[in-house]
Short mmCIF file of C-alpha atoms and ligand atoms in Angstrom, two decimals:
data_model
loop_
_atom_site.label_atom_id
_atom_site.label_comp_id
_atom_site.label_asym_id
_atom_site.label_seq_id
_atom_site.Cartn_x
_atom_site.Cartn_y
_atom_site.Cartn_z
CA UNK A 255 -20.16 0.93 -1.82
CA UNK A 256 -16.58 0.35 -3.11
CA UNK A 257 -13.98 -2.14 -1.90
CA UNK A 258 -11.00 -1.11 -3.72
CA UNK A 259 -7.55 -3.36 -3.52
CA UNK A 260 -3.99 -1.90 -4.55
CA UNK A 261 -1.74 -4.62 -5.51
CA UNK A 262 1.75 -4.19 -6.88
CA UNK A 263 5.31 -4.02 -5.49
CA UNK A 264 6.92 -2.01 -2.98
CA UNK A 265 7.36 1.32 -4.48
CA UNK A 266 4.74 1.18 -7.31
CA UNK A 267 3.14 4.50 -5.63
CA UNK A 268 0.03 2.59 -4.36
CA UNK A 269 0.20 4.13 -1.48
CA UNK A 270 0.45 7.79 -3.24
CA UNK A 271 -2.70 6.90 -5.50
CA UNK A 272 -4.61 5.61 -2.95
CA UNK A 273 -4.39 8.22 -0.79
CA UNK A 274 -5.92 10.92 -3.24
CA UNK A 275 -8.22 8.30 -4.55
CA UNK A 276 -9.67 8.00 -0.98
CA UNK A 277 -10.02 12.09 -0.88
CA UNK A 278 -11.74 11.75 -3.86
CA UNK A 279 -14.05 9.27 -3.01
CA UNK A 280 -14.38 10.05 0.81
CA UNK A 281 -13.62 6.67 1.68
CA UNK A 282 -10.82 5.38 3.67
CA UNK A 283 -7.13 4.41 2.41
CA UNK A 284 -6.42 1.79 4.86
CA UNK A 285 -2.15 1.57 4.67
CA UNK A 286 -1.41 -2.05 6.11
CA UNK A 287 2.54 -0.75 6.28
CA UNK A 288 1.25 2.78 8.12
CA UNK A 289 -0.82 1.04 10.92
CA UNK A 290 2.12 -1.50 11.14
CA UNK A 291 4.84 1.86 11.41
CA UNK A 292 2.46 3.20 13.70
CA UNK A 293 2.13 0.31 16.33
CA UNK A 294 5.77 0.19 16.28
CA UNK A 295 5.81 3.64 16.95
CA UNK A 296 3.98 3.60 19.92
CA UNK A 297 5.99 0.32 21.07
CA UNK A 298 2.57 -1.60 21.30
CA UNK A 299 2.65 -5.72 21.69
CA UNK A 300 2.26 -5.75 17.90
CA UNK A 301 4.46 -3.00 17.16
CA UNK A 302 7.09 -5.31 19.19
CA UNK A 303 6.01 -8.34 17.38
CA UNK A 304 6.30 -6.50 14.03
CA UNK A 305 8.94 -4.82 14.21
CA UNK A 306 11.92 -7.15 13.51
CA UNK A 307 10.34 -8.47 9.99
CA UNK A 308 10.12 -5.07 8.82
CA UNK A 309 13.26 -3.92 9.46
CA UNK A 310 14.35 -6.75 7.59
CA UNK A 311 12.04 -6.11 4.55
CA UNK A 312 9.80 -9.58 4.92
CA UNK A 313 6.59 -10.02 5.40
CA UNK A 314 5.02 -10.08 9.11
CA UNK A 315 2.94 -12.66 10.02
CA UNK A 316 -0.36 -13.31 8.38
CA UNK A 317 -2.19 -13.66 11.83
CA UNK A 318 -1.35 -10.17 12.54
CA UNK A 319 -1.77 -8.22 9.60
CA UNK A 320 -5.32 -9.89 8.87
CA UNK A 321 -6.06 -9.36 12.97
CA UNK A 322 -5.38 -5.62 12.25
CA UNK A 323 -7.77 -5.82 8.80
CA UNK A 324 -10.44 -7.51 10.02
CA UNK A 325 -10.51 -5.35 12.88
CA UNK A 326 -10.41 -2.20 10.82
CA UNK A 327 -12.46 -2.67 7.96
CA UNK A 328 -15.31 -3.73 10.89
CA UNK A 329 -15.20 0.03 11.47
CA UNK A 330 -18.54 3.01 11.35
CA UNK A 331 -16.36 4.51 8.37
CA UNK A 332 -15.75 1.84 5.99
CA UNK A 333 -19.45 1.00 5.50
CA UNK A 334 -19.51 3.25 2.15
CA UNK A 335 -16.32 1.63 1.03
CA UNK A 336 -11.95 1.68 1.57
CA UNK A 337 -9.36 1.05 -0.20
CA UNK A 338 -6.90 -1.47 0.89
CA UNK A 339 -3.33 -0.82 -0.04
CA UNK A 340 -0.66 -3.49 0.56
CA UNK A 341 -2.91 -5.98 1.26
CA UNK A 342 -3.40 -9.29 0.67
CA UNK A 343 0.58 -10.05 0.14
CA UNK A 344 0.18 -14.14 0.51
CA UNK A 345 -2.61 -15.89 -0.31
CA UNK A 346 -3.27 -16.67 3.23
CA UNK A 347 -4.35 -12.88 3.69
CA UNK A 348 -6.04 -13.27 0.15
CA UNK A 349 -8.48 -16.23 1.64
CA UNK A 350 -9.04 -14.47 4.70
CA UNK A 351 -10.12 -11.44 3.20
CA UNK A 352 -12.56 -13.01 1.12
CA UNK A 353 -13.84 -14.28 4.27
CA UNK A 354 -13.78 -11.44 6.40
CA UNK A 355 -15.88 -9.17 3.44
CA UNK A 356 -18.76 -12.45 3.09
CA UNK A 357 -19.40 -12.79 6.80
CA UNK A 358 -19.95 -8.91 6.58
CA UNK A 359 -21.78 -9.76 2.92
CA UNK A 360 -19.63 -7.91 0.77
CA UNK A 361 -17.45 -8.44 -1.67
CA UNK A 362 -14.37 -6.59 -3.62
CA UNK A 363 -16.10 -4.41 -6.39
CA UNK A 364 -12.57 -4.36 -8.26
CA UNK A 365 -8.70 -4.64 -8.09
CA UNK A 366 -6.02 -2.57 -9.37
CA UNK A 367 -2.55 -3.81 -10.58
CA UNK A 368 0.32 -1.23 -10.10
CA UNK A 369 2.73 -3.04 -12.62
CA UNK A 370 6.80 -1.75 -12.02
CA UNK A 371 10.06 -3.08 -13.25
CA UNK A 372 12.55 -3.65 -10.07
CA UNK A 373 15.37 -1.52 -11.33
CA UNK A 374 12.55 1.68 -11.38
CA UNK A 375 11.40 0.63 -8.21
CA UNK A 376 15.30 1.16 -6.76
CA UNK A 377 15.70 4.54 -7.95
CA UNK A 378 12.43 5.25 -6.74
CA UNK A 379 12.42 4.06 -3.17
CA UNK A 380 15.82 5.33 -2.85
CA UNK A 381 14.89 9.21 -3.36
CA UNK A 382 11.76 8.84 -0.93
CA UNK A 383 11.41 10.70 1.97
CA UNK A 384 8.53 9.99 4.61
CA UNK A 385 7.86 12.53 7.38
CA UNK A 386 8.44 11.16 10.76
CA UNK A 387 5.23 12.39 12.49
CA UNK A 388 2.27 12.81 9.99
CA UNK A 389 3.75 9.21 7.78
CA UNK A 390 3.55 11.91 4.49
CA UNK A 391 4.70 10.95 1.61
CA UNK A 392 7.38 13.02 -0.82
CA UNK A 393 10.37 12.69 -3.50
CA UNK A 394 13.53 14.21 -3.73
CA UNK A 395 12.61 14.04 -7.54
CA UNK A 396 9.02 13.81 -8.33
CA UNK A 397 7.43 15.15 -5.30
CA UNK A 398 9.71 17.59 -3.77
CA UNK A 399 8.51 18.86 -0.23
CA UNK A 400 8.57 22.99 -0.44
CA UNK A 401 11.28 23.43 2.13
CA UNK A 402 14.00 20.52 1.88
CA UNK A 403 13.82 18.53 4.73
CA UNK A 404 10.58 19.47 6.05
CA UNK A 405 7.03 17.53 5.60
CA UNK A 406 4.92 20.60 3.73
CA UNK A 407 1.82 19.28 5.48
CA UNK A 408 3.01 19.66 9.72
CA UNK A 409 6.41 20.83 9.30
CA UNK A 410 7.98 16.86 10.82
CA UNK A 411 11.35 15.75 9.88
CA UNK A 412 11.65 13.77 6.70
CA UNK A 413 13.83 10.70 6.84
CA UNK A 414 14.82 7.53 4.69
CA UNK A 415 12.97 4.86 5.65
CA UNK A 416 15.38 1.92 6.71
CA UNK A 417 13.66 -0.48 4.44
CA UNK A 418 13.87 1.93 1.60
CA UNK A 419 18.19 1.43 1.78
CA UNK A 420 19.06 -0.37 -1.48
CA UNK A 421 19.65 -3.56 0.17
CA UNK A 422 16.40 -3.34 1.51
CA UNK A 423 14.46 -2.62 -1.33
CA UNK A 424 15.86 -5.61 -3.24
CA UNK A 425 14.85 -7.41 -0.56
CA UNK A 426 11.40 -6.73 -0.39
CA UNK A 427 10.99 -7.12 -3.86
CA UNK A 428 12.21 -10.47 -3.86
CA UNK A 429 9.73 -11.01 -1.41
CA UNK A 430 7.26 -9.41 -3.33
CA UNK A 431 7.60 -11.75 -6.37
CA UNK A 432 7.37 -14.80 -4.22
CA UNK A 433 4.42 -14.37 -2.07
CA UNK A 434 2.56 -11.51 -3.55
CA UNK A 435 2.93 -12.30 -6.63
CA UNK A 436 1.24 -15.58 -7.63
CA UNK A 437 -1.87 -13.39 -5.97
CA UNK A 438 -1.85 -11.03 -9.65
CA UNK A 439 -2.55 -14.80 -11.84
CA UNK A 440 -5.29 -15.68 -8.86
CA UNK A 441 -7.19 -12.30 -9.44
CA UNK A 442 -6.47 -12.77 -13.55
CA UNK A 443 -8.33 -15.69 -13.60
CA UNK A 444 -10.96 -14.53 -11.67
CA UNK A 445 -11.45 -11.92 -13.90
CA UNK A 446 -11.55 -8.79 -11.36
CA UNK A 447 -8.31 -7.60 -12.12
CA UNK A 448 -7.31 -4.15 -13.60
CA UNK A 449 -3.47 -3.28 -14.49
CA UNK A 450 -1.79 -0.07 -14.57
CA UNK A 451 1.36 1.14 -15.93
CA UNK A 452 2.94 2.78 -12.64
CA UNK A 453 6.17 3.66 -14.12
CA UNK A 454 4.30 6.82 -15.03
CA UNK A 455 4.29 10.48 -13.34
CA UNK A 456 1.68 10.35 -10.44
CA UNK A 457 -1.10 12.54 -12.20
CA UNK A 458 -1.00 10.43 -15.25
CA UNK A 459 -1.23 6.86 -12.98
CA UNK A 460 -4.19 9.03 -11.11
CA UNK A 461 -6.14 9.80 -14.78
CA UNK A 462 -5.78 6.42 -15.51
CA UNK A 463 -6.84 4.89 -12.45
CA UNK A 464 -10.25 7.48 -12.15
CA UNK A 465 -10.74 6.16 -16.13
CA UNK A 466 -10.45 2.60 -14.91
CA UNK A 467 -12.85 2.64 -12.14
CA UNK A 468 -15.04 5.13 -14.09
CA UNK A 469 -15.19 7.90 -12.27
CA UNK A 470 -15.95 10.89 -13.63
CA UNK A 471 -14.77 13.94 -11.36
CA UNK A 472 -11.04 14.13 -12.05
CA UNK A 473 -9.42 17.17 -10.13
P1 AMP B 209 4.69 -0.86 3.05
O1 AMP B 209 4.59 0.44 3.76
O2 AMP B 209 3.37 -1.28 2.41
O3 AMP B 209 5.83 -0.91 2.08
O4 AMP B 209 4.97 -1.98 4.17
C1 AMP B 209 6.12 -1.92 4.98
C2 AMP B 209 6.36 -3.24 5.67
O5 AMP B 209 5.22 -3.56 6.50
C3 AMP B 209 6.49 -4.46 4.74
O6 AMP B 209 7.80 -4.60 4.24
C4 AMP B 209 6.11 -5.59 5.71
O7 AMP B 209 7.16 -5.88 6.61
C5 AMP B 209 4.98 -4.96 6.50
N1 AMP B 209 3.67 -5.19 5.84
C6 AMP B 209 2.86 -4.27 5.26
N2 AMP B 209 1.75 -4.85 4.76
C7 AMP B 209 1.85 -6.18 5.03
C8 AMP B 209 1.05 -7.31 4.76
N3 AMP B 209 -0.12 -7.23 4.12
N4 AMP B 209 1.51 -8.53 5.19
C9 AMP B 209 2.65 -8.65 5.86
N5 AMP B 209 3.48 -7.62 6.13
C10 AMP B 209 3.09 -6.39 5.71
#
């Protein structure tokens, strides 16, 4: 069993490691932000609710996101473990997870710190391109898709996301130091907390995330 949580600011490639971390470990990357994109995608009652706060780079309300985790991690495939990435953000979500993973007697076996400067995190965000129907993941820069324009992995349009504009960006990372913040001190004290230096290239974040957690099949 592993309960893994990514914590760090927008841009800090959480969402990049934790996605080949959860190949790795055949255990589920569950993306707050991608079930969130997705709802609004489909124009569902919380897709509706969520959508405005998004756009605008805050935080949605805790009932919903910690609705859509408790709902999620209660699924047949996260009995061997998941990795939650991009949440808790406030330390509303922070209590209720703890209480959502006792009821079900678990507990988080460990959580990682992606630690960013802002002005990295612009330049970043900026030159990333999602697709618009599979939600992967590429950079203009660093990750270059094979055929410009084009998600390698189903062939879907890539686009800026609107809350990766500049403005945005800033935006969420002044959000980010407010309310997600203080969490990184909470999980200090406790002890349970690992940091990494994500201002890295992606396969050196990855080594040193596998040598964190110990694991000793690195691709
Ligand atoms: P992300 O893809 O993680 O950058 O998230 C995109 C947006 O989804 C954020 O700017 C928030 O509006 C919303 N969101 C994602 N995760 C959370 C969360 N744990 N709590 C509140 N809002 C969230």
């Amino acid at each position: 069993m592993s309960i893994l949580i990514f914590l760090g600011p927008p841009g800090s490639g959480k969402g990049t490691q934790a996605k080949k971390l959860a190949e790795l470990l055949h255990i589920p990357q569950i993306a707050v932000g991608d079930i969130l994109r997705e709802e609004v995608r489909a124009g569902s009652e919380v897709g509706n609710q969520a959508q405005a706060f998004m756009k605008a780079g805050k935080l949605v309300p805790d009932e919903l996101t910690i609705e859509i985790v408790r709902q999620r991690v209660g699924r047949e495939d996260c009995r061997e473990g998941f990795i939650l990435d991009g949440f808790p953000r406030s330390e509303l979500q922070a209590d209720a997870l703890d209480q959502i993973l006792s009821k079900g007697g678990r507990k988080i076996d460990q959580l990682i710190y992606f630690k960013i400067a802002e002005e990295e995190v612009v330049g970043r965000l900026s030159g990333r391109r999602s697709c618009k129907n599979c939600g992967a993941v590429y950079h203009l820069k660093y990750n270059p898709p094979r055929t410009a324009g084009k998600c390698d992995l189903c062939g879907g349009e890539l686009y800026l996301r609107h809350d990766d504009e500049e403005n945005i960006i800033r935006n969420r990372f002044e959000v980010y130091e407010k309310q997600t913040r203080p969490l990184i001190d909470r999980y200090k004290k406790a002890g349970s907390l690992v940091e990494i230096d994500a201002a890295q290239a992606i396969d050196v974040i990855f080594k040193d995330l596998t040598g964190t957690l110990a694991i000793a099949k690195v691709p």
